Tab-separated table of C-alpha atoms in Angstrom:
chain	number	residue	atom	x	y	z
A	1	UNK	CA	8.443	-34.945	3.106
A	2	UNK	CA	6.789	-33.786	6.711
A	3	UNK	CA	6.833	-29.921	5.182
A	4	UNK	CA	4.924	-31.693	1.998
A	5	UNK	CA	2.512	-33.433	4.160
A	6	UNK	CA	2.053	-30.726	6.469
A	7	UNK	CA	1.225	-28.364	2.960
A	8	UNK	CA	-1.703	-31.116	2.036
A	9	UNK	CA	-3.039	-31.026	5.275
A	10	UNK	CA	-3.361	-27.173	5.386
A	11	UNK	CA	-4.937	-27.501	1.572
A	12	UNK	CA	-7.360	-30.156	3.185
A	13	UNK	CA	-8.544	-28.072	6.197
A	14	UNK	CA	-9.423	-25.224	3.756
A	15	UNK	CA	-12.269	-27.475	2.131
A	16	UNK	CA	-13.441	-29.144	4.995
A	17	UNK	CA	-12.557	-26.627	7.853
A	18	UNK	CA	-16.458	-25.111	8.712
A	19	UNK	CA	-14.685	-21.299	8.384
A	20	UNK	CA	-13.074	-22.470	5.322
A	21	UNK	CA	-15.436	-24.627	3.309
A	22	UNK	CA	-18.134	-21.274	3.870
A	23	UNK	CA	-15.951	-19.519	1.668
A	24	UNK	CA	-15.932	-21.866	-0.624
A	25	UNK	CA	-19.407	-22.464	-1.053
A	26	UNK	CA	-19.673	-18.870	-1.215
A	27	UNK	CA	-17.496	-18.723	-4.340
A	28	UNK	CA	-19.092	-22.105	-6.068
A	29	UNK	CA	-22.434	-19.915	-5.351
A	30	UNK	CA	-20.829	-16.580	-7.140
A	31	UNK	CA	-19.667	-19.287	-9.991
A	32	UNK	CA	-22.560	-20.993	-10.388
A	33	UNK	CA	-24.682	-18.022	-10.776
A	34	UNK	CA	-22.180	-16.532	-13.728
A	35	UNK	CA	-22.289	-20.350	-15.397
A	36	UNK	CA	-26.125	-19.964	-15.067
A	37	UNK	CA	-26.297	-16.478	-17.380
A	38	UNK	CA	-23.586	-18.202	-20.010
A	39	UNK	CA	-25.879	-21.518	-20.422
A	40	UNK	CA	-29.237	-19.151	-20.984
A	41	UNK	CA	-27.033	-17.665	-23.396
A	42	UNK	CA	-26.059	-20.393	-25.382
A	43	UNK	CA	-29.492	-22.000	-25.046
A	44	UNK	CA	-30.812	-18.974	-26.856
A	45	UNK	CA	-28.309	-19.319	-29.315
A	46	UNK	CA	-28.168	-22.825	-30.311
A	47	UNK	CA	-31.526	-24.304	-29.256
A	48	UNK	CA	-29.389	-25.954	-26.205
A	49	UNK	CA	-26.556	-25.409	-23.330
A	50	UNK	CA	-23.554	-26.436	-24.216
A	51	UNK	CA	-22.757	-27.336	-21.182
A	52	UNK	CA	-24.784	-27.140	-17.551
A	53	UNK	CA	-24.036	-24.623	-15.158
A	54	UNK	CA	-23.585	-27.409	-12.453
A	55	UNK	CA	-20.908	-29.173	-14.987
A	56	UNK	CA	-19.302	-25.706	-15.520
A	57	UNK	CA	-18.728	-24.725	-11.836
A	58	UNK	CA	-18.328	-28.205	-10.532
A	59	UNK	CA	-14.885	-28.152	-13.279
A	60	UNK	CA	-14.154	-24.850	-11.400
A	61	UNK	CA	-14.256	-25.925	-8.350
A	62	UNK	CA	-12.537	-29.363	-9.046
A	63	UNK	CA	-10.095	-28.617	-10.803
A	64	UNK	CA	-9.186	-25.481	-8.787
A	65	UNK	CA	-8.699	-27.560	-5.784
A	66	UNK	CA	-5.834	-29.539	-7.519
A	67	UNK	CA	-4.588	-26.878	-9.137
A	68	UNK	CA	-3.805	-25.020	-5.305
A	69	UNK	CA	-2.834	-28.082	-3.744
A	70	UNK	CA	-0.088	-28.282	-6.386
A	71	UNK	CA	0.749	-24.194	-6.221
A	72	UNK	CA	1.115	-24.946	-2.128
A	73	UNK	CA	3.421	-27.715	-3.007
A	74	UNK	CA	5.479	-25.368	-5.019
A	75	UNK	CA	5.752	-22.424	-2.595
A	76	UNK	CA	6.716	-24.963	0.041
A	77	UNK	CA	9.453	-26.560	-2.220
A	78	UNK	CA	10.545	-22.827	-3.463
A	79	UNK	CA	10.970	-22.098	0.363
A	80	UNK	CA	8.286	-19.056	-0.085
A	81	UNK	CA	8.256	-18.068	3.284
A	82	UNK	CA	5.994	-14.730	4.868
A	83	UNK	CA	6.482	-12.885	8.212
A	84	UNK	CA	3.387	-13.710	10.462
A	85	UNK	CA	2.585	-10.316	10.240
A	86	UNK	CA	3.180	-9.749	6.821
A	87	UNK	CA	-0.589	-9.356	5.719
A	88	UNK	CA	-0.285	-11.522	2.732
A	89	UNK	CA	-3.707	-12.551	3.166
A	90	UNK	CA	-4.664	-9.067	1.379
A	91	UNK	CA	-3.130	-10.152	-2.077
A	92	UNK	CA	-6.052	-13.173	-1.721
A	93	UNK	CA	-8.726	-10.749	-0.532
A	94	UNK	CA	-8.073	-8.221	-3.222
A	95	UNK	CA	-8.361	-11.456	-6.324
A	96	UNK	CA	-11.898	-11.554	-4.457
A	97	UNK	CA	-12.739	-7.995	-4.524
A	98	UNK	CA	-12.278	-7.601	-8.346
A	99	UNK	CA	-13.543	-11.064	-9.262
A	100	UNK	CA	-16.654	-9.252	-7.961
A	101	UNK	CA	-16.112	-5.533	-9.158
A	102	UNK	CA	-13.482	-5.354	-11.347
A	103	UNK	CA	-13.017	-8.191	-13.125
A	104	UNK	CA	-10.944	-6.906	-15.351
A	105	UNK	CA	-8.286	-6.606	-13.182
A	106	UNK	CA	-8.540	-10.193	-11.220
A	107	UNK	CA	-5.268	-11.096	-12.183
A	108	UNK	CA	-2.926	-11.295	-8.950
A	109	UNK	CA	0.109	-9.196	-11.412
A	110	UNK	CA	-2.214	-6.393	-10.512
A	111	UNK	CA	-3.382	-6.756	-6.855
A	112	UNK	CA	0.577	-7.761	-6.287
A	113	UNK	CA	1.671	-4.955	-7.792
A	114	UNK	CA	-0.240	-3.055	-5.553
A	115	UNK	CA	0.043	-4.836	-2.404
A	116	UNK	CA	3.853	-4.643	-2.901
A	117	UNK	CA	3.694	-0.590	-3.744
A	118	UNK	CA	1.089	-0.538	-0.770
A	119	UNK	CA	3.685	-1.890	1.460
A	120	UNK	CA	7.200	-0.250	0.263
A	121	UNK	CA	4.911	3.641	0.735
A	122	UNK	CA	4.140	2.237	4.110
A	123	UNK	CA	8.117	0.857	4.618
A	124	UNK	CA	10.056	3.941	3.575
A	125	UNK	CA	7.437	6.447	5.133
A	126	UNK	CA	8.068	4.868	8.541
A	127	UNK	CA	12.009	4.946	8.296
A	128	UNK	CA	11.367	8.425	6.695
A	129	UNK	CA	9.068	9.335	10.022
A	130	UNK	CA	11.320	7.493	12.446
A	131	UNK	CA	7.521	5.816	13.502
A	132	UNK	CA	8.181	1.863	12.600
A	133	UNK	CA	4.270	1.487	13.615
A	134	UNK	CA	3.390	2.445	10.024
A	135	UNK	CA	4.512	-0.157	8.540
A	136	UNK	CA	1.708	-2.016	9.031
A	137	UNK	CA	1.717	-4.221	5.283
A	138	UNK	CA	5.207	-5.047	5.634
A	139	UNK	CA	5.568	-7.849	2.461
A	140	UNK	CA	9.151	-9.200	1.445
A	141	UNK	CA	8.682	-8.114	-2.376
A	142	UNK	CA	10.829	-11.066	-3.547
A	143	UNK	CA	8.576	-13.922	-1.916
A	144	UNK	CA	5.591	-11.770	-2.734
A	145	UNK	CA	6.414	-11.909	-6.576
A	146	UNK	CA	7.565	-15.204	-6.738
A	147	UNK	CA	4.778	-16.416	-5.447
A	148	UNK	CA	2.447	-14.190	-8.256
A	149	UNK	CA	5.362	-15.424	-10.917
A	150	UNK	CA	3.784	-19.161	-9.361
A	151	UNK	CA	-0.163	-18.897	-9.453
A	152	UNK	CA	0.833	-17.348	-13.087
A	153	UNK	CA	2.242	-20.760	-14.130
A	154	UNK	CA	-0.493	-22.782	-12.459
A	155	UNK	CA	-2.866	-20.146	-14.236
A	156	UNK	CA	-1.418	-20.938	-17.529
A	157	UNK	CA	-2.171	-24.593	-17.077
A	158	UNK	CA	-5.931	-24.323	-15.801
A	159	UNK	CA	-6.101	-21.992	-18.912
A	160	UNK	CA	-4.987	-24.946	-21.569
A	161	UNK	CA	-6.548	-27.690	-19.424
A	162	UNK	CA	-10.508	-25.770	-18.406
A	163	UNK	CA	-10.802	-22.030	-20.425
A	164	UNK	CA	-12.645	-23.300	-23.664
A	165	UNK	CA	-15.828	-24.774	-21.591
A	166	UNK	CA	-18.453	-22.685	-21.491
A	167	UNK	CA	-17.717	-20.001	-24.834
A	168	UNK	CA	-19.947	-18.167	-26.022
A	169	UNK	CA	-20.050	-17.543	-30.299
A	170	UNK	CA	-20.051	-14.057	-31.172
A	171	UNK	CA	-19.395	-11.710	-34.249
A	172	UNK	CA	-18.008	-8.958	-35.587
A	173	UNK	CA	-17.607	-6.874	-39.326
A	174	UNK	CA	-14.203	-6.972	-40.480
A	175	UNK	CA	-13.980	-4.778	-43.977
A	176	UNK	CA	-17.792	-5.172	-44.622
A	177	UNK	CA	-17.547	-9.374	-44.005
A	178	UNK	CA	-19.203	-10.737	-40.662
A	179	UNK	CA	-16.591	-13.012	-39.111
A	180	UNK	CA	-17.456	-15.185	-36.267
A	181	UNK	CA	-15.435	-16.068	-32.794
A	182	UNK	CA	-15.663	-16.878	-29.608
A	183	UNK	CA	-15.844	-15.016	-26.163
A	184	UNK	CA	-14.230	-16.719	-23.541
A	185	UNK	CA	-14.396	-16.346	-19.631
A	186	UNK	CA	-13.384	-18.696	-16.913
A	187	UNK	CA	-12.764	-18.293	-13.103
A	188	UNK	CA	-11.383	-20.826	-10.734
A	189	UNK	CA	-11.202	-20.591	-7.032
A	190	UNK	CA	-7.660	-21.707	-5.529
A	191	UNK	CA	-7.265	-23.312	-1.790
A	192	UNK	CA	-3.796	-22.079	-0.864
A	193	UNK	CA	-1.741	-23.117	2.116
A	194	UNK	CA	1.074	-20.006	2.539
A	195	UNK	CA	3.996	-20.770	4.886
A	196	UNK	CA	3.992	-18.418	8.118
A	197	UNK	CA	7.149	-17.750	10.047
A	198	UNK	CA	6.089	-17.816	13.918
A	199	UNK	CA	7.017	-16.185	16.510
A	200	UNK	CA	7.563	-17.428	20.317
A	201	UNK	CA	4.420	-16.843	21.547
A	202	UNK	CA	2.356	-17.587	17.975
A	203	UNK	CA	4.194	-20.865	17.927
A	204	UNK	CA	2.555	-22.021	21.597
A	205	UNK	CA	-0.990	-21.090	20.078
A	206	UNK	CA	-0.170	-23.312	17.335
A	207	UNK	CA	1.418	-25.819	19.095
A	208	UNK	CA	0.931	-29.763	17.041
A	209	UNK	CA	0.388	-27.404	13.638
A	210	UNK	CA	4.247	-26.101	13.460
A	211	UNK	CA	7.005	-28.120	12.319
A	212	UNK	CA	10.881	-27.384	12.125
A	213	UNK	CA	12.202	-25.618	9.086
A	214	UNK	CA	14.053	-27.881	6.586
A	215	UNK	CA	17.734	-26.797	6.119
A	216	UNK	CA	17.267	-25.992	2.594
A	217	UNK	CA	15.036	-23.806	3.234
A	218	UNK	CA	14.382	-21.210	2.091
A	219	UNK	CA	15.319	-21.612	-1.139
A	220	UNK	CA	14.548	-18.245	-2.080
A	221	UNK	CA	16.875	-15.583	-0.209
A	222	UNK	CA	14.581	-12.949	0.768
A	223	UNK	CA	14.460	-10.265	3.648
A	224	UNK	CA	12.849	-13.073	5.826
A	225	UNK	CA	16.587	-15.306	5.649
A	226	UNK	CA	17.846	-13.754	8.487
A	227	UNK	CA	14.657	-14.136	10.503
A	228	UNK	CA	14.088	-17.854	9.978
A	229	UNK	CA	17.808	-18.579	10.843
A	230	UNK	CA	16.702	-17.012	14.224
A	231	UNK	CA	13.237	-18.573	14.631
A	232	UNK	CA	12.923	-22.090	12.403
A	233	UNK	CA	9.349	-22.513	13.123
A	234	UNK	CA	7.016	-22.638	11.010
A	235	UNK	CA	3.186	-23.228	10.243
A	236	UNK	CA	0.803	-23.159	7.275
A	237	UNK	CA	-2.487	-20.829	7.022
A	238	UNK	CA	-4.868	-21.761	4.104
A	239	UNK	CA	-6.459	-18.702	2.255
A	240	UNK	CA	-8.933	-18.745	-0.782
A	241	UNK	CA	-7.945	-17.182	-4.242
A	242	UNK	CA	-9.991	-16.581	-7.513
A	243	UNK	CA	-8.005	-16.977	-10.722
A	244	UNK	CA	-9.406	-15.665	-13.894
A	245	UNK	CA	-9.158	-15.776	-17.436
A	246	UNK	CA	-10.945	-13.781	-20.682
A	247	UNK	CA	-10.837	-13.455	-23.907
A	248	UNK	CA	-12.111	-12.886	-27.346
A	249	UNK	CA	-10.982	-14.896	-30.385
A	250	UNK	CA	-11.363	-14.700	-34.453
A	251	UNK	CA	-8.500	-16.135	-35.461
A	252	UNK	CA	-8.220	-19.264	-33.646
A	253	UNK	CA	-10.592	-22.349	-33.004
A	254	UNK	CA	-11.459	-22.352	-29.144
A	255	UNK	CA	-8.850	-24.938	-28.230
A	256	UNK	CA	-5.925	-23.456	-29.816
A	257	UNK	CA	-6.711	-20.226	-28.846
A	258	UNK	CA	-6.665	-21.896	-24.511
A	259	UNK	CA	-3.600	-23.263	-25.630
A	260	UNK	CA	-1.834	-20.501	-26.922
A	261	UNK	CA	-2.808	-18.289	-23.769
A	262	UNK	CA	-2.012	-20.808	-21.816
A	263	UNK	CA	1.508	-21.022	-22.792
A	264	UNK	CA	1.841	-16.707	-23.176
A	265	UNK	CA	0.636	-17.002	-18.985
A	266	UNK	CA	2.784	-19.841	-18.280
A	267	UNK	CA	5.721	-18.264	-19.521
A	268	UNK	CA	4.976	-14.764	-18.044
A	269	UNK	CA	4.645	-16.526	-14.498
A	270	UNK	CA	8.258	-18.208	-15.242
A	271	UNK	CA	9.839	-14.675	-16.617
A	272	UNK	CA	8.042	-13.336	-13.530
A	273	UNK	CA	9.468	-15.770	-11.467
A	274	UNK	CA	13.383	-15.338	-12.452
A	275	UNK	CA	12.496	-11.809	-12.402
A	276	UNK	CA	11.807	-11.302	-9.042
A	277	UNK	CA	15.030	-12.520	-7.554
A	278	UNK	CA	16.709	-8.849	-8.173
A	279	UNK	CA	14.715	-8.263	-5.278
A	280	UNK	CA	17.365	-8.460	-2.993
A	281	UNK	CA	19.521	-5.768	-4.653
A	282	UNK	CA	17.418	-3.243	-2.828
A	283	UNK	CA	14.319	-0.756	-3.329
A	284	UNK	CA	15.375	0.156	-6.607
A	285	UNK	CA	14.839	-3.620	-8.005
A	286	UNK	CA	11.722	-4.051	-5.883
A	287	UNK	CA	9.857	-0.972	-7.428
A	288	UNK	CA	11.146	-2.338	-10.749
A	289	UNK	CA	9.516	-5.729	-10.386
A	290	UNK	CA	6.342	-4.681	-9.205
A	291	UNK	CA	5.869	-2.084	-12.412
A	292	UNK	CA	7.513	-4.904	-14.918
A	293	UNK	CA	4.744	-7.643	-13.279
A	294	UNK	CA	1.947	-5.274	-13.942
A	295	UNK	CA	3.023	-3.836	-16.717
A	296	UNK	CA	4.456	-7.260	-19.207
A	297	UNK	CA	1.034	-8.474	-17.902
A	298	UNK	CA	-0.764	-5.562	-19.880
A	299	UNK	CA	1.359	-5.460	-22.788
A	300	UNK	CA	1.014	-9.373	-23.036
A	301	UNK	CA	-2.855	-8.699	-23.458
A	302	UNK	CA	-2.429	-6.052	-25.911
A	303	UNK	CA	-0.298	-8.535	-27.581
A	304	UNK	CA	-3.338	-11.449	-27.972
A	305	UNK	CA	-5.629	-8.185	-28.779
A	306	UNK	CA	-3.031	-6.887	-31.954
A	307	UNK	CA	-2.778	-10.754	-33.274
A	308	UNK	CA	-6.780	-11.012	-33.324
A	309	UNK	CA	-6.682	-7.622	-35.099
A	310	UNK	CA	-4.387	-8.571	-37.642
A	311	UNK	CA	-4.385	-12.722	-38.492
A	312	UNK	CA	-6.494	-13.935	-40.849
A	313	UNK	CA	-10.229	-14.580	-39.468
A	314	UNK	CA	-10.742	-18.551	-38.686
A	315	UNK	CA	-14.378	-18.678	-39.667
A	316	UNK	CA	-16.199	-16.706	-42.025
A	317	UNK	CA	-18.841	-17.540	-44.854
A	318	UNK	CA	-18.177	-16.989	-48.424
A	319	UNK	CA	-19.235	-17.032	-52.302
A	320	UNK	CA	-18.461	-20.439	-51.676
A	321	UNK	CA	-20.222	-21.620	-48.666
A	322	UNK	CA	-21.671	-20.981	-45.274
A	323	UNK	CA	-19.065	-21.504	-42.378
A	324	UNK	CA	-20.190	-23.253	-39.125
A	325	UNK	CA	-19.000	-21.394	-36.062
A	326	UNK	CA	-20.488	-23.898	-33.746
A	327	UNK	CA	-22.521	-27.275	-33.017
A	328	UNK	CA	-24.251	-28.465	-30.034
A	329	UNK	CA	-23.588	-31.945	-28.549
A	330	UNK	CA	-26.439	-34.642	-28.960
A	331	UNK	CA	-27.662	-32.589	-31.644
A	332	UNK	CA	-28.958	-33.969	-34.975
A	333	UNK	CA	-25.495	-31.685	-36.793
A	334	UNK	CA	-23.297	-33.615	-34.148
A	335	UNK	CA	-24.741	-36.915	-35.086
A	336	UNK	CA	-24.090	-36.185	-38.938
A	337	UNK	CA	-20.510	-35.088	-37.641
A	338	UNK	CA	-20.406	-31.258	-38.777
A	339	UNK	CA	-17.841	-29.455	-36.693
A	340	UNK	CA	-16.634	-25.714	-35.801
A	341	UNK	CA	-14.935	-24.750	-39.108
A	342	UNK	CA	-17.016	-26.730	-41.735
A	343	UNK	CA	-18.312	-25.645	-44.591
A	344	UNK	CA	-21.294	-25.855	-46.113
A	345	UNK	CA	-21.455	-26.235	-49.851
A	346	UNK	CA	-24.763	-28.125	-50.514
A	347	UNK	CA	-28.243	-28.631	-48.912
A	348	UNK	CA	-30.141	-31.240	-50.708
A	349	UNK	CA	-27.714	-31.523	-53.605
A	350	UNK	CA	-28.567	-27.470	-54.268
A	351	UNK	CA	-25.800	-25.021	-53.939
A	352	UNK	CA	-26.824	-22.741	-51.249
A	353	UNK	CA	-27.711	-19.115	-53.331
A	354	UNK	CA	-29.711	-17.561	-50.679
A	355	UNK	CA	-29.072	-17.469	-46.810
A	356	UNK	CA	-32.639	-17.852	-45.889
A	357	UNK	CA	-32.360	-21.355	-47.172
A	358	UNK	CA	-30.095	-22.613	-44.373
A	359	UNK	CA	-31.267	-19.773	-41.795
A	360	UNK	CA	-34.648	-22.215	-42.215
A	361	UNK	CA	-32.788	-25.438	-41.952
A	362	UNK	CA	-31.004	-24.085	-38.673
A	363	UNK	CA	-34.135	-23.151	-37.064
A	364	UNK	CA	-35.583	-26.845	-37.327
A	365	UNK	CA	-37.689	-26.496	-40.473
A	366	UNK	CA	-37.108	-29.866	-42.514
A	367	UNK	CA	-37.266	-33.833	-41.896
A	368	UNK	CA	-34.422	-35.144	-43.778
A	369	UNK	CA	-31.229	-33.426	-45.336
A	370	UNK	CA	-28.522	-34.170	-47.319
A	371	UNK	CA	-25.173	-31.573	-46.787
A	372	UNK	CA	-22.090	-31.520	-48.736
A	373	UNK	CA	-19.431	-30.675	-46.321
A	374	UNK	CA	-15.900	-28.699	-46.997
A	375	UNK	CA	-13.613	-29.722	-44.002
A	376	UNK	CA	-10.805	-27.494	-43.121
A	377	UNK	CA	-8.679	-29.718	-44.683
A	378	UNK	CA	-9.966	-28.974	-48.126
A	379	UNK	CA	-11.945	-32.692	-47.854
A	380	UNK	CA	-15.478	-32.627	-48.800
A	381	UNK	CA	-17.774	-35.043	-47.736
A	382	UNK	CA	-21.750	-35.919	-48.096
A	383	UNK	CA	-23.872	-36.356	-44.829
A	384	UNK	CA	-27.239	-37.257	-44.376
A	385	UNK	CA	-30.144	-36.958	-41.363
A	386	UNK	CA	-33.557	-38.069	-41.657
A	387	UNK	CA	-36.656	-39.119	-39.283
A	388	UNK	CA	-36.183	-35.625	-37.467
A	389	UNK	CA	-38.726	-35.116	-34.870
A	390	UNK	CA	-40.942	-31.993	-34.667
A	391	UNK	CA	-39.722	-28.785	-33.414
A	392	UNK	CA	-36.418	-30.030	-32.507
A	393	UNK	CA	-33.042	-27.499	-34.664
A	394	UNK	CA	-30.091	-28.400	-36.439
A	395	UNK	CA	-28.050	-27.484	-33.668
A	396	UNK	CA	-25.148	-25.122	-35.342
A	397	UNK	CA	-24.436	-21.474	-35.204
A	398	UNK	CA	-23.711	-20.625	-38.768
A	399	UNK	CA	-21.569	-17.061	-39.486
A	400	UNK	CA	-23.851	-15.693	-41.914
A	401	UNK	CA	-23.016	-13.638	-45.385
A	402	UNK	CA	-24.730	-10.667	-44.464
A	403	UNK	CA	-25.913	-9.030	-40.938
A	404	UNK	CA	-29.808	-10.867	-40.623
A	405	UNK	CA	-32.846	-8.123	-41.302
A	406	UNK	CA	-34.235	-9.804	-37.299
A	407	UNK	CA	-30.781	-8.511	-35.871
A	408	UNK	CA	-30.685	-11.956	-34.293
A	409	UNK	CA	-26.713	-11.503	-34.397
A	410	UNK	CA	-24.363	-10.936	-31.181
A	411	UNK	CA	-21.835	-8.621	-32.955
A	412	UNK	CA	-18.664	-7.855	-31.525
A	413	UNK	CA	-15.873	-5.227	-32.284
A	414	UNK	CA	-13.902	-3.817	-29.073
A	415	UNK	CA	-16.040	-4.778	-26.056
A	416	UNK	CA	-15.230	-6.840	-23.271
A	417	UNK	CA	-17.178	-10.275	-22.421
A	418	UNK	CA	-20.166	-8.358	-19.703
A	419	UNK	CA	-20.985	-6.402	-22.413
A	420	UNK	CA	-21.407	-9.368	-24.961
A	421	UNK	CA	-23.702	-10.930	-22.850
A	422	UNK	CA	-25.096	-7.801	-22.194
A	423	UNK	CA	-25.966	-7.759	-26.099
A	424	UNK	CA	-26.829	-11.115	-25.663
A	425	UNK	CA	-29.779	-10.297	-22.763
A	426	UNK	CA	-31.238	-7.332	-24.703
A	427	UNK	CA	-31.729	-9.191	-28.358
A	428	UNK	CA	-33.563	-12.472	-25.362
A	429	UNK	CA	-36.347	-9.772	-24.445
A	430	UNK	CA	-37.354	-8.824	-27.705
């Protein structure tokens, strides 16, 4: 329970810690100003944000410091233990780097992967050279990829939990019919307290912020074993990570498509996990691991990408009505209780014949309306709204029949979510 304790504490002191808590605001800043382009965007779109980009980075934030208070409680319990010179910070400093650069590569399979090929080069070169100075990265690969395996698992759950808020609808032509989706992009920032094995002189620096190892520790039996049975002290450093999650859907409504990439991370980060204990067999294993992490990660994106190529699209218009692809909270549609996936049949008793008619209605041009409604169940229903004050829209995104003559239309085939917004910022200046 002290070792638990001791965790929390190190978790605390990266929020409130002056050093610490700078980095922190730093990120919120960095999140705050991506939430900010994503609510002009949906503005544009629907007449009104979705959601604020205080609400959107304050979940971030929130919800990231829980989520690394409970990966901290994990590594301690999993006996994840690194060398004080081990230079593990890097794998935390490289998540920053491409949250900033190269986002498309955020994930920590990839900056572990190349962290741990970083530091076997830098291992085998200096036992090659007879010069032990150059090993200067010096990572146990099994803790390292255990603890990637872990943030995977605590990835998957922010995913399910946080990665619908703040989705953007977009388009695309699938065998000449528009379709409509969503684009999808979350980032939370991750306190982590990482156990450090001290030596002598490190542990009177630290002295009142080291404890005694427990005896079960360390649970997992890495290089470092043989080291902590000669030195059992111990201390925590806190470090800042970004965690990161994108994606494009068709085929699925915004929730189920969080929840089913939720569950494909979470059970990566457990394969990952089990994985990683052939470590200990030697250099062969090690290189192994580090290609399977980076590699099952890529092939489990190309796997989402095939099923949104190939499943049947989720919303898309036809002879029989006009789909809605989204509605805006507080909006006169959300009061009359259309939802994502609804149909629209009737407008004022009239089957709708020409697109125009609605495109009208969606732009805020009428005082009462009647809709017949097709739910995805098959159900349809009648709704009504009258009294509607001046100026103010419907509130939906519609998928429409036909690309609109104004080009009004955020269409999306193979691009990732920058460009989408991208799209999205050129059509705003016209």
């Amino acid at each position: 329970m002290d070792i638990a304790i001791h965790t929390l504490r190190a978790v605390a002191s990266a929020i409130v810690d002056p050093s610490n808590s700078f980095i922190l605001i730093m990120i919120a800043l960095i999140f705050y100003n991506k939430n900010k382009k994503i609510a002009i965007m949906q503005k544009m779109i629907m007449g009104e944000s979705l959601d604020s980009p205080f609400e959107l980075t304050i979940s971030q934030i929130v919800l990231g410091i829980f989520a690394g208070a409970i990966a901290s409680l994990m590594f301690t319990f999993l006996g994840l233990v690194f060398d004080e010179n081990s230079n593990i910070y890097l794998l935390f400093m490289l998540s920053l780097f491409f949250m900033a650069f190269k986002p498309r590569f955020i994930c920590f399979a990839y900056s572990g992967a190349v962290l741990g090929l970083t530091s076997l080069a830098f291992k085998y070169a200096a036992i090659i050279l007879h010069m032990p100075k150059l090993n200067i990265v010096n990572i146990d690969i099994l803790t390292l990829m255990t603890l990637v395996g872990v943030l995977h698992i605590i990835e998957g759950i922010l995913v399910m939990i946080d990665g619908s808020r703040g989705a953007i609808p977009v388009f695309t032509n699938r065998d000449n019919k528009i379709i409509g989706g969503f684009a999808l992009k979350r980032y939370w920032a991750l306190p982590i307290a990482i156990l450090i094995l001290l030596s002598t002189a490190s542990t009177d620096l630290l002295a009142g912020q080291s404890l005694m190892t427990p005896q079960w520790m360390p649970a997992i039996r890495g290089d470092i074993v043989a080291k902590i049975l000669k030195n059992s002290i111990i201390a925590s450093i806190a470090l800042y990570g970004v965690i990161g999650y994108s994606s494009i859907t068709f085929t699925k409504t915004k929730a189920t498509k969080t929840l089913f990439s939720g569950v494909l991370i979470m059970s990566y980060g457990l394969l990952l996990t089990a994985i990683s204990q052939l470590a200990v067999f030697g250099a062969a294993y090690q290189f192994f691991i580090l290609i399977f992490a980076a590699g099952l990660h890529e092939a489990m994106l190309q796997l989402e990408k095939h099923l949104e190529l190939t499943l049947k699209p989720k919303f898309m218009s036809s002879d029989e009505g006009i789909m809605v692809l989204e509605v805006a909270p507080r909006s006169p549609a959300f009061q009359m209780g259309i939802q994502s996936g609804d149909l629209i049949v009737q407008i004022n008793d009239k089957v709708i014949e020409f697109e125009d008619e609605i495109v009208n209605i969606v732009k805020g041009n009428f005082k009462s309306l009647t809709f017949k409604i097709k739910k995805p169940s098959g159900e349809l229903i009648d709704t009504s709204y009258s009294n509607m004050p001046g100026n103010k829209r419907l509130g939906i995104v519609i998928v429409p029949r036909e690309v609109p003559k104004d080009n009004s239309i955020i269409k999306v085939d193979d691009e990732s979510f920058k460009d989408v917004l991208d799209k999205m910022k050129d059509i705003d200046k016209k």
